[in-house]
Amino acid sequence: MDYELASPGVLCSLSTEELLTKIQEWGLDVTEAEAQRFRDNEVDGDTVDCGLTETMVAYLFQGSFKKQVKFNQFVSRMKESSVTLTLQTVSPEDWQPSTSSTSIRYPTNSEYVQAVKTLVMKYPFLKDREGNGYSTVRRCKEKFDSTRRGQPNKCQRTSQRNVCQERIYYQCQYQKMQPDTMVVSNRMQQTFAWRQKEIADGMPVEDVLKKYPFLGMPTGLCNELGWIQPTTGNVSQRFREGLSCVAAKVIDLTRGKTPLYQLYLDAREEALTDDLPDLDTRAALLFLPYVFKEKLDLFVILGEVHPKTPYPTVQLLHEDWKPVFSRSAPNIVKLDGSEVCRTSCIFEGIISSFCLYFVFNLAYPKHLKNTLIFLQKYIVKIDEGEDRPLPITVTRQINLLY
């Protein structure tokens, strides 16, 4: 039987700049901002041929239905040229290679894609979730590759093309006032292995946040830590419950060791009775470095001072410490000089900062190591299987807290 296939030659071979040129030659006026979105998200001919969703096209041409429609027409026109694929039934004897054969040519990726697209058009029930047949291609390749090589072919990372499409989706959601957090969480989990590989390979912090903007939100960072360490559960709840058990003793051990203690007492006198438990929890989180004889000013800083360390830092937007004990204490979480996220209270800021050590696979700095180890092992209860005992001075302080 014969099927008409769109030829992949012209569209698939276009780079991003060549694609933009073709679009403009076709009569679609592309602004510089729109062109930059193509470049930022690596939208080339191969990506377009794979199939952009309506949401992706809407992101590329924001605010113009006319341009979105014309772009879809352009893509359809580029795919109009066709070739014929002949599918012929053969017996098992016919396709078995003879001993005299010198080489066997297997289908290329483009041929897989085009063949599956044709079958999907003929039999729509074969459509995958994306609606473009790419997942079907992957499953076919895994099945037949494993057959011909005599061993399983395990997919260990997400394809670059799918990651490009995911990135456009994240950015579309990120621009919404109320992103669909459940859907975004599911998609972030699907690209988790690939994202961790890119970070391990040394992708700069700014590039990671640009590619995965939901890592620039406290919720996204907590979710990422949950996938890295599945036993953590709700990270924020772990912090709250763990600190509530030791808050009173941490505050008592800090008495007289820092000027912040008096500010804490002042804030407590002004607070409502119902707010006292949360105020004590925030105070305990701030006072922990003093318990372990470490420096808070290398972890939490005031005003617009540039951080002294490239490690995760919480930068308070206030010019004094008193508001830090209240519910509202706006701050910026920074890593390696880059702004990662903004939070509304010190509790959320410190949790986000803690998550960054795991998300970016960072070793604890010497100036805060004991505090972070305590948070990891005793508050969040993350055990990485290390048998190395804690220093005696640290163990002694922990014994005073429990």
Coordinates of C-alpha atoms in Angstrom, one line a residue:
M1 CA 0.0 0.0 0.0
D2 CA 1.2 3.6 -0.7
Y3 CA 1.1 6.6 1.6
E4 CA 2.0 10.3 0.8
L5 CA 4.6 11.7 3.3
A6 CA 5.7 15.2 3.8
S7 CA 9.4 15.5 2.8
P8 CA 11.5 16.3 5.9
G9 CA 14.3 17.7 3.8
V10 CA 13.5 21.4 3.6
L11 CA 12.0 22.3 7.0
C12 CA 14.0 19.9 9.2
S13 CA 17.3 21.3 7.8
L14 CA 16.6 25.0 8.7
S15 CA 18.5 26.6 11.5
T16 CA 16.7 29.2 13.7
E17 CA 18.0 32.1 11.7
E18 CA 17.1 30.4 8.4
L19 CA 13.7 29.6 9.7
L20 CA 13.1 33.3 10.7
T21 CA 14.3 34.4 7.2
K22 CA 11.9 31.9 5.5
I23 CA 9.0 33.2 7.7
Q24 CA 9.7 36.8 6.7
E25 CA 10.1 35.9 3.0
W26 CA 6.7 34.2 3.2
G27 CA 5.2 37.6 4.3
L28 CA 5.0 37.3 8.1
D29 CA 6.5 40.3 9.8
V30 CA 8.5 39.1 12.8
T31 CA 9.4 41.7 15.4
E32 CA 12.8 41.5 17.1
A33 CA 11.1 40.4 20.4
E34 CA 9.4 37.6 18.6
A35 CA 12.6 36.6 16.9
Q36 CA 14.4 36.6 20.2
R37 CA 11.9 34.2 21.6
F38 CA 12.7 31.8 18.7
R39 CA 16.4 32.1 19.5
D40 CA 16.0 31.8 23.3
N41 CA 14.0 28.6 23.0
E42 CA 16.1 27.1 20.1
V43 CA 13.1 26.9 17.8
D44 CA 14.5 25.7 14.5
G45 CA 13.0 23.8 11.5
D46 CA 13.5 20.5 13.2
T47 CA 11.5 21.6 16.3
V48 CA 8.7 23.1 14.1
D49 CA 8.5 19.9 12.0
C50 CA 8.1 17.9 15.2
G51 CA 5.1 19.9 16.0
L52 CA 4.5 23.0 18.2
T53 CA 1.4 23.0 20.3
E54 CA -1.1 25.9 20.2
T55 CA 0.3 27.2 23.5
M56 CA 3.9 27.3 22.2
V57 CA 2.8 29.2 19.0
A58 CA 0.9 31.6 21.2
Y59 CA 4.0 32.2 23.3
L60 CA 6.1 32.9 20.2
F61 CA 3.6 35.4 18.8
Q62 CA 2.1 36.9 21.9
G63 CA -1.0 39.1 21.4
S64 CA -1.5 38.5 17.7
F65 CA -4.0 35.8 16.6
K66 CA -3.3 36.8 13.0
K67 CA 0.4 36.0 13.2
Q68 CA -0.3 32.7 15.0
V69 CA -2.7 31.7 12.2
K70 CA -0.3 32.8 9.5
F71 CA 2.6 30.9 11.1
N72 CA 0.5 27.7 11.1
Q73 CA -0.3 28.3 7.4
F74 CA 3.4 28.7 6.8
V75 CA 4.3 25.5 8.5
S76 CA 1.6 23.6 6.6
R77 CA 2.9 25.0 3.3
M78 CA 6.4 24.0 4.1
K79 CA 5.2 20.4 4.6
E80 CA 3.2 20.2 1.4
S81 CA 5.9 18.7 -0.7
S82 CA 5.6 15.0 -0.5
V83 CA 7.2 11.7 -1.3
T84 CA 5.6 8.2 -1.5
L85 CA 6.2 5.5 1.0
T86 CA 5.3 2.0 -0.1
L87 CA 4.5 -0.5 2.7
Q88 CA 4.7 -4.1 1.5
T89 CA 3.8 -7.3 3.3
V90 CA 6.8 -9.7 3.3
S91 CA 7.3 -13.2 4.7
P92 CA 9.8 -13.8 7.5
E93 CA 12.1 -15.5 5.1
D94 CA 12.2 -12.4 2.9
W95 CA 13.4 -10.0 5.7
Q96 CA 15.9 -12.3 7.3
P97 CA 19.4 -11.2 6.2
S98 CA 21.4 -13.8 4.3
T99 CA 24.9 -14.8 5.4
S100 CA 26.3 -13.2 2.3
S101 CA 24.9 -9.7 3.2
T102 CA 27.6 -7.1 3.8
S103 CA 25.4 -4.3 5.3
I104 CA 21.9 -3.6 6.4
R105 CA 20.4 -0.1 6.3
Y106 CA 18.0 0.6 9.1
P107 CA 15.5 3.6 9.1
T108 CA 16.8 7.0 10.2
N109 CA 15.2 9.0 12.9
S110 CA 13.6 11.3 10.3
E111 CA 12.2 8.3 8.5
Y112 CA 10.7 7.0 11.7
V113 CA 9.1 10.3 12.4
Q114 CA 7.6 10.7 8.9
A115 CA 6.3 7.1 8.8
V116 CA 4.6 7.4 12.2
K117 CA 3.1 10.8 11.3
T118 CA 1.5 9.2 8.2
L119 CA 0.1 6.3 10.3
V120 CA -1.3 8.7 12.8
M121 CA -3.0 10.6 10.1
K122 CA -4.5 7.4 8.7
Y123 CA -5.3 6.0 12.2
P124 CA -5.9 8.9 14.7
F125 CA -6.3 6.5 17.6
L126 CA -2.5 6.0 17.5
K127 CA -1.9 9.6 18.6
D128 CA 0.3 10.0 21.7
R129 CA -0.2 12.6 24.4
E130 CA 1.6 15.4 22.5
G131 CA -0.5 14.7 19.4
N132 CA 2.5 14.6 17.1
G133 CA 3.5 11.0 17.1
Y134 CA 6.9 11.6 18.7
S135 CA 6.3 9.4 21.7
T136 CA 5.1 6.7 19.3
V137 CA 8.4 7.1 17.4
R138 CA 10.4 6.7 20.6
R139 CA 8.5 3.5 21.6
C140 CA 9.0 2.0 18.1
K141 CA 12.7 2.8 18.1
E142 CA 13.1 1.3 21.6
K143 CA 11.2 -1.9 20.5
F144 CA 13.0 -2.4 17.2
D145 CA 16.4 -1.2 18.3
S146 CA 16.4 -3.7 21.1
T147 CA 15.4 -6.5 18.7
R148 CA 18.1 -5.9 16.2
R149 CA 20.9 -5.3 18.8
G150 CA 19.9 -8.2 21.0
Q151 CA 19.8 -6.1 24.2
P152 CA 17.4 -3.7 25.8
N153 CA 17.6 -0.1 24.7
K154 CA 16.8 2.0 27.8
C155 CA 16.0 5.7 27.4
Q156 CA 18.2 7.4 30.0
R157 CA 17.5 11.0 29.2
T158 CA 14.8 13.2 27.6
S159 CA 15.5 14.3 24.0
Q160 CA 16.7 17.8 23.4
R161 CA 13.7 18.5 21.2
N162 CA 11.2 17.6 24.0
V163 CA 13.2 19.7 26.5
C164 CA 12.9 22.6 24.1
Q165 CA 9.2 22.2 24.0
E166 CA 9.0 21.8 27.7
R167 CA 10.9 25.0 28.3
I168 CA 8.5 27.0 26.1
Y169 CA 5.6 25.5 28.1
Y170 CA 7.2 26.4 31.5
Q171 CA 7.8 30.0 30.4
C172 CA 4.1 30.3 29.2
Q173 CA 2.9 29.1 32.6
Y174 CA 5.5 31.3 34.4
Q175 CA 4.0 34.4 32.9
K176 CA 0.5 33.6 34.1
M177 CA -0.9 35.1 37.3
Q178 CA -1.9 31.6 38.5
P179 CA 0.1 28.9 36.8
D180 CA -1.2 25.4 36.7
T181 CA 1.1 24.1 39.4
M182 CA 0.0 20.5 39.2
V183 CA 0.6 20.2 35.5
V184 CA 3.9 22.1 35.7
S185 CA 5.0 19.8 38.6
N186 CA 4.2 16.7 36.5
R187 CA 6.2 18.1 33.5
M188 CA 9.1 19.1 35.7
Q189 CA 9.2 15.6 37.0
Q190 CA 9.3 14.2 33.5
T191 CA 12.4 16.3 32.6
F192 CA 14.1 15.9 36.1
A193 CA 16.8 13.4 35.0
W194 CA 17.8 15.6 32.0
R195 CA 17.8 18.8 34.1
Q196 CA 20.0 17.2 36.8
K197 CA 22.5 16.0 34.1
E198 CA 22.7 19.6 32.7
I199 CA 23.4 21.0 36.2
A200 CA 26.0 18.2 36.9
D201 CA 27.7 19.1 33.6
G202 CA 28.2 22.7 34.8
M203 CA 25.3 24.7 33.3
P204 CA 25.5 28.2 34.9
V205 CA 22.9 29.1 37.4
E206 CA 21.5 31.9 35.2
D207 CA 21.1 29.5 32.3
V208 CA 19.4 26.9 34.5
L209 CA 16.9 29.5 35.8
K210 CA 16.2 30.8 32.3
K211 CA 15.6 27.3 30.9
Y212 CA 13.6 26.1 33.9
P213 CA 12.0 29.3 35.4
F214 CA 10.0 27.3 38.0
L215 CA 13.2 26.6 39.8
G216 CA 13.1 30.3 40.5
M217 CA 10.2 29.8 42.8
P218 CA 10.2 28.4 46.4
T219 CA 7.7 25.8 45.5
G220 CA 9.7 24.6 42.5
L221 CA 12.9 24.3 44.6
C222 CA 11.0 22.3 47.3
N223 CA 9.6 20.0 44.6
E224 CA 13.1 19.5 43.1
L225 CA 14.5 18.6 46.5
G226 CA 11.6 16.1 46.9
W227 CA 12.6 14.4 43.7
I228 CA 16.3 14.3 44.6
Q229 CA 15.5 13.0 48.1
P230 CA 12.1 11.2 47.8
T231 CA 11.8 10.5 51.6
T232 CA 11.6 14.3 52.5
G233 CA 7.9 14.6 51.7
N234 CA 6.7 18.2 52.3
V235 CA 10.0 20.1 53.0
S236 CA 8.3 23.2 54.5
Q237 CA 6.3 21.0 56.8
R238 CA 9.4 19.1 57.9
F239 CA 11.1 22.4 58.7
R240 CA 8.2 23.6 60.7
E241 CA 7.6 20.4 62.7
G242 CA 11.3 19.8 63.3
L243 CA 12.1 23.3 64.5
S244 CA 9.0 23.4 66.8
C245 CA 10.6 20.6 68.8
V246 CA 13.8 22.5 69.5
A247 CA 12.8 26.2 69.2
A248 CA 12.6 26.8 72.9
K249 CA 16.1 25.4 73.6
V250 CA 17.7 27.1 70.6
I251 CA 16.3 30.4 71.8
D252 CA 17.5 29.7 75.3
L253 CA 21.0 28.8 74.2
T254 CA 21.2 32.0 72.2
R255 CA 20.4 34.3 75.1
G256 CA 23.1 36.9 75.4
K257 CA 25.1 35.7 72.4
T258 CA 23.7 38.1 69.8
P259 CA 22.1 41.6 69.7
L260 CA 19.3 39.9 67.7
Y261 CA 18.1 38.3 70.9
Q262 CA 16.8 41.6 72.3
L263 CA 15.1 42.4 68.9
Y264 CA 13.4 39.0 69.2
L265 CA 12.1 39.8 72.7
D266 CA 10.8 43.2 71.4
A267 CA 9.0 41.5 68.5
R268 CA 7.5 38.9 70.9
E269 CA 6.1 41.6 73.1
E270 CA 4.4 43.3 70.2
A271 CA 3.0 40.1 68.6
L272 CA -0.4 38.6 69.0
T273 CA -0.7 35.4 71.1
D274 CA -1.7 33.3 68.1
D275 CA 1.5 34.4 66.2
L276 CA 4.0 33.5 68.9
P277 CA 4.6 29.8 67.8
D278 CA 5.5 30.9 64.3
L279 CA 7.6 33.8 65.6
D280 CA 9.6 31.4 67.8
T281 CA 10.1 29.1 64.9
R282 CA 11.5 31.9 62.7
A283 CA 13.8 33.0 65.6
A284 CA 15.1 29.5 66.1
L285 CA 15.9 29.2 62.5
L286 CA 17.9 32.5 62.6
F287 CA 19.6 31.6 65.9
L288 CA 20.9 28.2 64.9
P289 CA 24.3 29.4 63.5
Y290 CA 25.0 31.0 66.9
V291 CA 24.3 27.6 68.6
F292 CA 27.0 26.0 66.5
K293 CA 29.3 29.0 66.7
E294 CA 29.0 29.9 63.1
K295 CA 28.3 33.2 61.3
L296 CA 24.8 34.3 60.4
D297 CA 26.0 37.3 58.4
L298 CA 27.4 35.0 55.7
F299 CA 23.9 33.4 55.4
V300 CA 21.5 36.2 55.9
I301 CA 22.4 39.8 55.0
L302 CA 20.7 43.2 55.1
G303 CA 19.9 45.7 52.4
E304 CA 21.6 45.9 49.0
V305 CA 25.0 44.7 50.2
H306 CA 26.6 42.3 47.7
P307 CA 27.0 38.8 49.2
K308 CA 30.5 38.0 50.4
T309 CA 30.1 34.4 49.4
P310 CA 29.0 32.6 46.2
Y311 CA 27.0 30.1 48.3
P312 CA 23.2 30.4 48.8
T313 CA 22.4 33.6 50.6
V314 CA 19.2 35.3 51.9
Q315 CA 19.3 39.0 51.3
L316 CA 16.7 41.0 53.3
L317 CA 15.2 44.0 51.7
H318 CA 14.9 45.8 55.0
E319 CA 17.7 48.0 56.4
D320 CA 17.3 46.6 60.0
W321 CA 16.8 43.2 61.6
K322 CA 13.6 43.8 63.6
P323 CA 11.1 43.0 60.8
V324 CA 12.8 39.7 60.2
F325 CA 10.9 38.1 63.1
S326 CA 7.5 39.2 61.7
R327 CA 5.4 37.4 59.1
S328 CA 6.4 39.8 56.4
A329 CA 10.1 40.1 55.7
P330 CA 10.7 40.3 51.9
N331 CA 14.0 38.9 50.8
I332 CA 15.9 37.7 47.8
V333 CA 17.6 34.3 47.6
K334 CA 20.9 34.5 45.7
L335 CA 23.4 31.9 44.4
D336 CA 26.7 32.8 42.9
G337 CA 25.7 36.4 42.6
S338 CA 22.5 35.6 40.7
E339 CA 19.0 36.2 42.0
V340 CA 17.2 32.8 42.2
C341 CA 13.9 33.7 43.8
R342 CA 12.0 36.2 46.0
T343 CA 10.1 35.2 49.1
S344 CA 7.9 37.1 51.6
C345 CA 9.3 35.8 54.9
I346 CA 12.7 34.7 56.3
F347 CA 11.3 31.1 56.9
E348 CA 10.6 30.6 53.2
G349 CA 13.9 32.3 52.2
I350 CA 16.0 30.0 54.4
I351 CA 14.2 26.9 53.2
S352 CA 14.7 27.9 49.5
S353 CA 18.4 28.6 50.3
F354 CA 18.8 25.1 51.9
C355 CA 17.1 23.4 48.8
L356 CA 19.7 25.1 46.5
Y357 CA 22.5 23.0 48.0
F358 CA 20.8 19.8 46.8
V359 CA 19.4 21.2 43.5
F360 CA 22.9 22.4 42.4
N361 CA 24.8 19.6 44.2
L362 CA 26.8 22.0 46.3
A363 CA 29.1 21.0 49.2
Y364 CA 28.3 22.8 52.5
P365 CA 30.7 25.8 53.1
K366 CA 33.0 25.7 56.1
H367 CA 31.4 28.8 57.6
L368 CA 28.0 27.2 57.9
K369 CA 28.6 23.5 57.7
N370 CA 27.5 22.4 61.1
T371 CA 24.2 24.4 60.9
L372 CA 23.4 22.9 57.5
I373 CA 24.3 19.4 58.6
F374 CA 21.9 19.8 61.6
L375 CA 19.1 21.0 59.4
Q376 CA 19.7 18.1 57.0
K377 CA 19.9 15.3 59.5
Y378 CA 17.8 16.4 62.4
I379 CA 15.2 18.8 60.9
V380 CA 14.5 17.6 57.3
K381 CA 15.8 14.1 58.2
I382 CA 17.8 13.5 55.0
D383 CA 20.2 10.6 55.4
E384 CA 22.6 10.2 52.5
G385 CA 24.1 7.0 53.9
E386 CA 27.3 8.6 55.2
D387 CA 28.9 6.8 58.2
R388 CA 31.3 9.7 59.1
P389 CA 30.6 10.7 62.7
L390 CA 29.9 14.3 63.5
P391 CA 32.5 16.4 65.4
I392 CA 32.3 16.0 69.2
T393 CA 31.5 19.8 69.6
V394 CA 28.6 19.5 67.2
T395 CA 27.3 16.3 68.9
R396 CA 27.5 18.1 72.3
Q397 CA 25.3 20.9 71.0
I398 CA 22.8 18.5 69.5
N399 CA 22.6 16.7 72.9
L400 CA 21.7 20.0 74.5
L401 CA 18.9 20.5 72.1
Y402 CA 17.2 17.1 72.5

